């Protein structure tokens, strides 16, 4: 029997290309299973197989527990006093063991052993596939479509199966069993059953990797891909830059007579690809990303991370693209929100903003419309700018003298000071009262939030309904009821 175990371990390890240790662990598990069927399913049994001789020892273990242990299980535990009688050096948490006669492998035991070994080997194979393919995550891999399941393609990768889900296929792409597909290995993870590799043909990474395969200059670092955006199966944009001034990044990606880009287009079933130059300046990058549309002017708003891009009326449809496709891809590529405007729309928006700034200066600084218009035309948009722009810079504006500049700056600073004082007074008014803070169910943050909403005392809180309090500060109804009941306690006293 010992020699048979060694032969079995060696044969299965060689046949399945798994570690010999995995087979021994499976053998031990199968022997434990067979032993439990003979001696007792609830027993704690371990089997140790000698890796050199094939001999094995079957042992039953009892865990040592305190003498006063209430939840005592005689099948698995032994009290300390009894354990000391068997093994004097044992302590709580240790084990007392008894060697059992090894089981004889009958037909049923052998069948059980085979099932355990097969399952262990299968698990080991799946773990090895995951560890092998984990190194290739993010790469392009290809395989044959084995079958279709509910619109999803199961792809045979040789040693493993991969899943190309329906929503990861390009629209209107007809994939059938027997087709060879090339896809981006998006994820590799352990699952109990089914494929462990997950593919995508719609991710921008597929476009990037395909160009990296076709363009040697990308592989050697002369050209760098800075980003990609796709409308799968229809259109894509790829941003590139050259790390060598002698190399044209767009020309290198297009290739002689367009052969390089055409190879990628063919793989993506005719998807149109715009290759644009990346630029460190966001405005220049957005202009490039909107190509082939021509841009007249651009206004950058750092606060909202957006840009107003002005185009001629004849370029409007091209800039936006069919169904907004061009501007949507440019937005994805650059990360900036892009608003496409005609000259008329841009002028109307500027007039609206100028009118808002003009009214702001008239009301806040108490100046007439002519002076306010002068400030707006010179690019002033806030009271802070009037208060803190250097005097010398303001003196360069035609129509302003030293006395007028000083008066404007004084009024602007007075206005800012008054606003600051008003804010401080508002904060002081919104301080919660001691009776509100003293409620058991209250915490400081909630008390200040309530005070800022006009509920500064326990009496104010007592007058609220639970639903009002929930809506006001976003707490759950249980806590709201508890707070209100506590605040109303003086009413009943």
mmCIF file of N, CA, C and O in Angstrom, residues 235-267:
data_model
loop_
_atom_site.group_PDB
_atom_site.id
_atom_site.type_symbol
_atom_site.label_atom_id
_atom_site.label_comp_id
_atom_site.label_asym_id
_atom_site.label_seq_id
_atom_site.Cartn_x
_atom_site.Cartn_y
_atom_site.Cartn_z
ATOM 1 N N UNK A 235 -15.908 54.948 -33.215
ATOM 2 C CA UNK A 235 -14.853 55.948 -33.312
ATOM 3 C C UNK A 235 -14.013 55.944 -32.042
ATOM 4 O O UNK A 235 -14.502 55.593 -30.954
ATOM 5 N N UNK A 236 -12.756 56.353 -32.170
ATOM 6 C CA UNK A 236 -11.851 56.410 -31.018
ATOM 7 C C UNK A 236 -10.876 57.561 -31.191
ATOM 8 O O UNK A 236 -10.655 58.042 -32.308
ATOM 9 N N UNK A 237 -10.323 58.006 -30.085
ATOM 10 C CA UNK A 237 -9.276 59.037 -30.100
ATOM 11 C C UNK A 237 -8.102 58.536 -29.271
ATOM 12 O O UNK A 237 -8.284 57.966 -28.192
ATOM 13 N N UNK A 238 -6.899 58.764 -29.815
ATOM 14 C CA UNK A 238 -5.671 58.337 -29.152
ATOM 15 C C UNK A 238 -4.742 59.537 -29.052
ATOM 16 O O UNK A 238 -4.470 60.202 -30.054
ATOM 17 N N UNK A 239 -4.285 59.845 -27.838
ATOM 18 C CA UNK A 239 -3.366 60.971 -27.631
ATOM 19 C C UNK A 239 -1.942 60.435 -27.502
ATOM 20 O O UNK A 239 -1.678 59.524 -26.705
ATOM 21 N N UNK A 240 -1.026 60.991 -28.288
ATOM 22 C CA UNK A 240 0.368 60.529 -28.275
ATOM 23 C C UNK A 240 1.315 61.724 -28.174
ATOM 24 O O UNK A 240 0.957 62.852 -28.501
ATOM 25 N N UNK A 241 2.506 61.436 -27.685
ATOM 26 C CA UNK A 241 3.548 62.458 -27.699
ATOM 27 C C UNK A 241 4.881 61.796 -28.018
ATOM 28 O O UNK A 241 5.062 60.587 -27.796
ATOM 29 N N UNK A 242 5.818 62.588 -28.543
ATOM 30 C CA UNK A 242 7.128 62.058 -28.920
ATOM 31 C C UNK A 242 8.151 62.450 -27.873
ATOM 32 O O UNK A 242 8.199 63.602 -27.427
ATOM 33 N N UNK A 243 8.967 61.487 -27.473
ATOM 34 C CA UNK A 243 10.080 61.758 -26.567
ATOM 35 C C UNK A 243 11.375 62.016 -27.335
ATOM 36 O O UNK A 243 12.427 62.206 -26.735
ATOM 37 N N UNK A 244 11.265 62.006 -28.654
ATOM 38 C CA UNK A 244 12.401 62.278 -29.527
ATOM 39 C C UNK A 244 11.954 63.324 -30.551
ATOM 40 O O UNK A 244 11.048 63.061 -31.345
ATOM 41 N N UNK A 245 12.557 64.512 -30.535
ATOM 42 C CA UNK A 245 12.103 65.579 -31.448
ATOM 43 C C UNK A 245 12.202 65.210 -32.924
ATOM 44 O O UNK A 245 11.568 65.839 -33.767
ATOM 45 N N UNK A 246 12.961 64.194 -33.256
ATOM 46 C CA UNK A 246 13.103 63.788 -34.657
ATOM 47 C C UNK A 246 11.958 62.895 -35.139
ATOM 48 O O UNK A 246 11.836 62.629 -36.331
ATOM 49 N N UNK A 247 11.130 62.431 -34.198
ATOM 50 C CA UNK A 247 10.080 61.466 -34.551
ATOM 51 C C UNK A 247 8.715 62.143 -34.490
ATOM 52 O O UNK A 247 8.363 62.781 -33.495
ATOM 53 N N UNK A 248 7.954 62.021 -35.574
ATOM 54 C CA UNK A 248 6.584 62.522 -35.623
ATOM 55 C C UNK A 248 5.673 61.432 -35.046
ATOM 56 O O UNK A 248 5.511 60.364 -35.655
ATOM 57 N N UNK A 249 5.055 61.669 -33.881
ATOM 58 C CA UNK A 249 4.275 60.597 -33.244
ATOM 59 C C UNK A 249 3.042 60.179 -34.050
ATOM 60 O O UNK A 249 2.714 58.995 -34.108
ATOM 61 N N UNK A 250 2.374 61.138 -34.664
ATOM 62 C CA UNK A 250 1.178 60.805 -35.452
ATOM 63 C C UNK A 250 1.568 60.003 -36.686
ATOM 64 O O UNK A 250 0.971 58.969 -37.003
ATOM 65 N N UNK A 251 2.601 60.459 -37.394
ATOM 66 C CA UNK A 251 3.052 59.752 -38.591
ATOM 67 C C UNK A 251 3.509 58.338 -38.282
ATOM 68 O O UNK A 251 3.226 57.406 -39.041
ATOM 69 N N UNK A 252 4.206 58.168 -37.143
ATOM 70 C CA UNK A 252 4.680 56.830 -36.779
ATOM 71 C C UNK A 252 3.517 55.894 -36.480
ATOM 72 O O UNK A 252 3.560 54.710 -36.831
ATOM 73 N N UNK A 253 2.457 56.416 -35.853
ATOM 74 C CA UNK A 253 1.300 55.577 -35.528
ATOM 75 C C UNK A 253 0.464 55.265 -36.764
ATOM 76 O O UNK A 253 -0.123 54.191 -36.859
ATOM 77 N N UNK A 254 0.426 56.199 -37.706
ATOM 78 C CA UNK A 254 -0.323 55.957 -38.937
ATOM 79 C C UNK A 254 0.420 54.953 -39.816
ATOM 80 O O UNK A 254 -0.186 54.027 -40.374
ATOM 81 N N UNK A 255 1.741 55.096 -39.905
ATOM 82 C CA UNK A 255 2.540 54.167 -40.692
ATOM 83 C C UNK A 255 2.552 54.505 -42.173
ATOM 84 O O UNK A 255 1.790 55.357 -42.646
ATOM 85 N N UNK A 256 3.446 53.833 -42.912
ATOM 86 C CA UNK A 256 3.569 54.052 -44.344
ATOM 87 C C UNK A 256 2.269 53.653 -45.045
ATOM 88 O O UNK A 256 1.798 52.524 -44.910
ATOM 89 N N UNK A 257 1.705 54.617 -45.768
ATOM 90 C CA UNK A 257 0.423 54.425 -46.461
ATOM 91 C C UNK A 257 -0.686 53.991 -45.492
ATOM 92 O O UNK A 257 -1.647 53.318 -45.886
ATOM 93 N N UNK A 258 -0.520 54.333 -44.229
ATOM 94 C CA UNK A 258 -1.563 54.034 -43.235
ATOM 95 C C UNK A 258 -1.655 52.585 -42.833
ATOM 96 O O UNK A 258 -2.669 52.147 -42.273
ATOM 97 N N UNK A 259 -0.572 51.804 -43.091
ATOM 98 C CA UNK A 259 -0.664 50.357 -42.848
ATOM 99 C C UNK A 259 -0.787 50.014 -41.358
ATOM 100 O O UNK A 259 -1.489 49.066 -40.986
ATOM 101 N N UNK A 260 -0.122 50.808 -40.484
ATOM 102 C CA UNK A 260 -0.171 50.486 -39.051
ATOM 103 C C UNK A 260 -1.556 50.752 -38.466
ATOM 104 O O UNK A 260 -2.123 49.904 -37.773
ATOM 105 N N UNK A 261 -2.071 51.939 -38.710
ATOM 106 C CA UNK A 261 -3.378 52.268 -38.154
ATOM 107 C C UNK A 261 -4.463 51.405 -38.791
ATOM 108 O O UNK A 261 -5.446 51.039 -38.128
ATOM 109 N N UNK A 262 -4.266 51.024 -40.062
ATOM 110 C CA UNK A 262 -5.269 50.196 -40.731
ATOM 111 C C UNK A 262 -5.347 48.805 -40.106
ATOM 112 O O UNK A 262 -6.436 48.220 -40.007
ATOM 113 N N UNK A 263 -4.223 48.281 -39.654
ATOM 114 C CA UNK A 263 -4.221 46.973 -38.981
ATOM 115 C C UNK A 263 -5.066 47.023 -37.715
ATOM 116 O O UNK A 263 -5.845 46.105 -37.431
ATOM 117 N N UNK A 264 -4.917 48.116 -36.959
ATOM 118 C CA UNK A 264 -5.705 48.278 -35.734
ATOM 119 C C UNK A 264 -7.181 48.451 -36.068
ATOM 120 O O UNK A 264 -8.053 47.865 -35.425
ATOM 121 N N UNK A 265 -7.471 49.253 -37.085
ATOM 122 C CA UNK A 265 -8.865 49.475 -37.512
ATOM 123 C C UNK A 265 -9.523 48.156 -37.909
ATOM 124 O O UNK A 265 -10.670 47.883 -37.555
ATOM 125 N N UNK A 266 -8.788 47.315 -38.646
ATOM 126 C CA UNK A 266 -9.330 46.023 -39.074
ATOM 127 C C UNK A 266 -9.646 45.138 -37.861
ATOM 128 O O UNK A 266 -10.667 44.442 -37.839
ATOM 129 N N UNK A 267 -8.757 45.162 -36.871
ATOM 130 C CA UNK A 267 -8.972 44.354 -35.665
ATOM 131 C C UNK A 267 -10.199 44.838 -34.891
ATOM 132 O O UNK A 267 -10.904 44.047 -34.267
#
